[in-house]
CSV table of C-alpha atoms in Angstrom, one decimal:
chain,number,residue,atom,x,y,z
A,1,UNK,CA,-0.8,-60.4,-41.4
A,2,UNK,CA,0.6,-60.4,-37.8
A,3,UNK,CA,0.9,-57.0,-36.0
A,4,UNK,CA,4.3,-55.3,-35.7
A,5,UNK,CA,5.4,-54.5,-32.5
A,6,UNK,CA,7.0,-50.7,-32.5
A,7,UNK,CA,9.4,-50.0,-29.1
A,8,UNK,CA,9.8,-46.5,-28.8
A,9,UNK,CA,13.1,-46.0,-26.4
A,10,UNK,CA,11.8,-44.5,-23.2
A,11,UNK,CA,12.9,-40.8,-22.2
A,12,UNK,CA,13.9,-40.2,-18.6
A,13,UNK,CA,12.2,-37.4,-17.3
A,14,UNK,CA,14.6,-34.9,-16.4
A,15,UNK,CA,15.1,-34.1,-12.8
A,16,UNK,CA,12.6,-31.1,-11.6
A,17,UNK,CA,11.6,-29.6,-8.9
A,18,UNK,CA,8.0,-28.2,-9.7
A,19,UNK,CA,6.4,-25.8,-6.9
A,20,UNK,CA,3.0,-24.1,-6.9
A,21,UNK,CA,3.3,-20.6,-5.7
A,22,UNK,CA,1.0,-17.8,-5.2
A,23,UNK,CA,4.1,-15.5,-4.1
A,24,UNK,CA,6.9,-15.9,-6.6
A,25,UNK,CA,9.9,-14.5,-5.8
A,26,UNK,CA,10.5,-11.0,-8.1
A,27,UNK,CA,13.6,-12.9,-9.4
A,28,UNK,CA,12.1,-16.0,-10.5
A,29,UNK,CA,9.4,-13.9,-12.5
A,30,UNK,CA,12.3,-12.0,-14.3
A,31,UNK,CA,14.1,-14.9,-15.2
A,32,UNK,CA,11.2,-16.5,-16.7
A,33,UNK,CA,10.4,-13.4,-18.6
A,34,UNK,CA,14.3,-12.9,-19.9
A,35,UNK,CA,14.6,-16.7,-20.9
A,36,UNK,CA,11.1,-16.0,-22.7
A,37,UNK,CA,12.5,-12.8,-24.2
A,38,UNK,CA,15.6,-14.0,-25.2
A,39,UNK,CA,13.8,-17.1,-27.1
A,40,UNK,CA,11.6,-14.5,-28.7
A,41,UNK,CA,14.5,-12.5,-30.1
A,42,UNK,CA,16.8,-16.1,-31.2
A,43,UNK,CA,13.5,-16.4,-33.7
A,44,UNK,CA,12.8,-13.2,-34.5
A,45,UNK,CA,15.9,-11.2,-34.4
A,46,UNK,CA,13.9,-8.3,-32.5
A,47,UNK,CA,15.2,-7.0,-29.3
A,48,UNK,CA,12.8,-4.6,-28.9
A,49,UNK,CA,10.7,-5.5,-25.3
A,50,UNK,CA,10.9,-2.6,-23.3
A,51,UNK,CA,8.5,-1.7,-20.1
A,52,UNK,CA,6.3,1.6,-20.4
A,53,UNK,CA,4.5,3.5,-17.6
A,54,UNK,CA,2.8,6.8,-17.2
A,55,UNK,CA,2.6,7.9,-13.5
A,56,UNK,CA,0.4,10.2,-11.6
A,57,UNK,CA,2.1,11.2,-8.3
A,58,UNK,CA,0.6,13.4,-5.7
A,59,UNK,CA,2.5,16.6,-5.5
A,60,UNK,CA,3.0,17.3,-1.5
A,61,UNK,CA,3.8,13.7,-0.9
A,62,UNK,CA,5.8,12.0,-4.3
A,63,UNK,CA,4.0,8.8,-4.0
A,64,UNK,CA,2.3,7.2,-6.7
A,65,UNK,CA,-1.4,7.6,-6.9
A,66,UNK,CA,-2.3,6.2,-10.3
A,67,UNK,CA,-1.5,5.4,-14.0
A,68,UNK,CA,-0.7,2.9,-16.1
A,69,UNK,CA,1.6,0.0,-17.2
A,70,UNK,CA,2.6,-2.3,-19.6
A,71,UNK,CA,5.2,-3.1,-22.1
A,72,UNK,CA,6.1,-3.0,-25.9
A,73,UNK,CA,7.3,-6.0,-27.9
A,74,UNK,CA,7.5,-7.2,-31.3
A,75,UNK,CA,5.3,-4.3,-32.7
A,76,UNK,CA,2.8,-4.5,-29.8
A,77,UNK,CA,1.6,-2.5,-27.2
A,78,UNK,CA,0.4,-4.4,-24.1
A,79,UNK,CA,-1.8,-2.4,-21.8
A,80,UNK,CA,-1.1,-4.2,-18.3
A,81,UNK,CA,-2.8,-2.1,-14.9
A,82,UNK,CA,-4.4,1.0,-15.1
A,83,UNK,CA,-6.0,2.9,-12.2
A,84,UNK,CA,-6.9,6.3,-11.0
A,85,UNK,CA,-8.3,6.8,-7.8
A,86,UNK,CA,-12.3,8.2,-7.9
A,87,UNK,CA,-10.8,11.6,-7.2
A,88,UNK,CA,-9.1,12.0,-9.9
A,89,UNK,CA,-11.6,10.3,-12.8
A,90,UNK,CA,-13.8,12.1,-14.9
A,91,UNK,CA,-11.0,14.8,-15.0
A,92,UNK,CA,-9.6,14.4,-18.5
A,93,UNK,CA,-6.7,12.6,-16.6
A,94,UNK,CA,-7.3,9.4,-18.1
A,95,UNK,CA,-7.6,10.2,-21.1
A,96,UNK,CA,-4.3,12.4,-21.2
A,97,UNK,CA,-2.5,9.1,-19.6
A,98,UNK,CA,-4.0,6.9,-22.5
A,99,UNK,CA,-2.9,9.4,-25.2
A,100,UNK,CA,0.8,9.4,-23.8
A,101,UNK,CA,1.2,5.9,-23.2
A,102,UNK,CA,-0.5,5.1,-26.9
A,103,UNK,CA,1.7,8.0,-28.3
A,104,UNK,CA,4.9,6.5,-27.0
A,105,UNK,CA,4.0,2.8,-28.0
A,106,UNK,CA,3.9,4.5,-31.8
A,107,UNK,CA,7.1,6.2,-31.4
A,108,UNK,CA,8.5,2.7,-30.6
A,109,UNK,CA,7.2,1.3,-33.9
A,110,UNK,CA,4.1,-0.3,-32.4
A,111,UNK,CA,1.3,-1.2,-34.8
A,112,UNK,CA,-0.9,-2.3,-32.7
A,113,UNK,CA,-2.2,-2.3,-28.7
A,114,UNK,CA,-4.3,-4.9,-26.6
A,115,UNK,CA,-5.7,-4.9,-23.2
A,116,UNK,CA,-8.2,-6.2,-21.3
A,117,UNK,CA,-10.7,-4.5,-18.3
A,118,UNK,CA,-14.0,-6.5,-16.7
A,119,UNK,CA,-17.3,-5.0,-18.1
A,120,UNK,CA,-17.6,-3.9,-14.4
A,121,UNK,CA,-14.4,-1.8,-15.0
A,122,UNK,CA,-13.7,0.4,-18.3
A,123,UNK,CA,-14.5,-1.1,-21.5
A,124,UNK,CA,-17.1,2.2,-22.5
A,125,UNK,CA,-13.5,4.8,-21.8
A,126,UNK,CA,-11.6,2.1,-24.0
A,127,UNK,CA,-14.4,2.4,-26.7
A,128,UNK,CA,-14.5,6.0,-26.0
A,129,UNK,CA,-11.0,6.3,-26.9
A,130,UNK,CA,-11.3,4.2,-30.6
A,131,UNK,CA,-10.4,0.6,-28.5
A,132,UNK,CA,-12.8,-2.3,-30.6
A,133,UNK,CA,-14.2,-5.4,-28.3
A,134,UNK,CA,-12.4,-8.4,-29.4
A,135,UNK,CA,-13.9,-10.7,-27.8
A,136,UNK,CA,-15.4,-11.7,-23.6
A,137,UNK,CA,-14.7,-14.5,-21.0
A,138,UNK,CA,-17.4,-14.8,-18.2
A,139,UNK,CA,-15.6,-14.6,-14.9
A,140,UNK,CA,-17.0,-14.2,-11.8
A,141,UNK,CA,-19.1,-12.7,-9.9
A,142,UNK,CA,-21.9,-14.0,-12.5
A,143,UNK,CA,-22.7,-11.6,-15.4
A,144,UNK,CA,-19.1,-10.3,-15.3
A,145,UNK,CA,-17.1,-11.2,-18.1
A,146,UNK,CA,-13.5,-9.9,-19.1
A,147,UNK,CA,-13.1,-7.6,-22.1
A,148,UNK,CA,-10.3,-8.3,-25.1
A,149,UNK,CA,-9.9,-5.1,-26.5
A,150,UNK,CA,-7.2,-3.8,-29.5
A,151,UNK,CA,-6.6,-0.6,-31.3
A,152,UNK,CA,-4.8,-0.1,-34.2
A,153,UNK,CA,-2.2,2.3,-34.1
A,154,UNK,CA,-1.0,3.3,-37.3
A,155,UNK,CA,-2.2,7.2,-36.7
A,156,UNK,CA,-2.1,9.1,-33.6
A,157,UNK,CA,-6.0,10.4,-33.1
A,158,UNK,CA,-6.3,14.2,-31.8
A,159,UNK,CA,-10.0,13.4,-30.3
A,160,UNK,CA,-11.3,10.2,-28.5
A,161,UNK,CA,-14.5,9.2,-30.2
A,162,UNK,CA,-18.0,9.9,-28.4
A,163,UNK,CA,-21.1,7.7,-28.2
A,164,UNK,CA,-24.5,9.3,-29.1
């Protein structure tokens, strides 16, 4: 038996340019994120990506001083940046921000949200607040490690759970 030579016809490479950025243009993010999107929807049929954000603004000054943001889609809630300045923790703040932002996620026919903090950061408030671990990825410095978290939200919950 002799071998069989196969010749696959050669693709051309289409003509790119590829750039390495660590400052992308606000405009190139978006259309990365619509062309994304709009793939999303032609195989789904769900237009439903919307961004969501609970503010905390000073009250002499207007300007933004904390809160969160993210973004619903396809039945999830995606819990981007949070932050409250040390001030301002510890109040029941957080907690109120968390409740709003998980409240409206449900009223937009979420099932479910995910996040992730550093163990350095908030994963006990998370847990706190009926968040489960779903799983860690050592970063750096070493002995830190990022923390997947998710939270079924099927029911809204009155009280954020407390460790004993």
């Amino acid at each position: 038996m002799s071998d069989i030579a196969v010749t696959v016809p050669h693709q051309p490479q289409p003509q790119t340019d590829v750039v390495l950025t660590d400052a992308p243009d606000p405009e190139d993010v978006a259309a990365i994120s619509d062309a994304l999107d709009r793939f999303n929807i032609e195989h789904t049929g769900i237009a439903d990506r919307r961004p969501l954000a609970v503010l905390v603004r000073d009250p002499g000054t207007r300007q933004v001083v904390g809160g969160l943001t993210g973004r619903t889609s396809l039945g999830l809630f995606f819990l981007d940046l949070f932050y409250l300045p040390p001030r301002l923790r510890g109040s029941g703040l957080g907690t109120e921000l968390l409740r709003q932002a998980e409240d409206e996620a449900r009223a937009r026919g979420c099932r479910s949200a995910v996040l992730y903090t550093i163990t350095f950061q908030a994963p006990g408030f998370y847990q706190n607040h009926g968040w489960k671990r779903l799983g860690e990825v050592p970063c750096d410095p070493p002995g830190t490690s990022r923390v997947f978290m998710t939270k079924e939200l099927t029911a809204p919950t009155d009280e954020p759970t407390r460790s004993r």
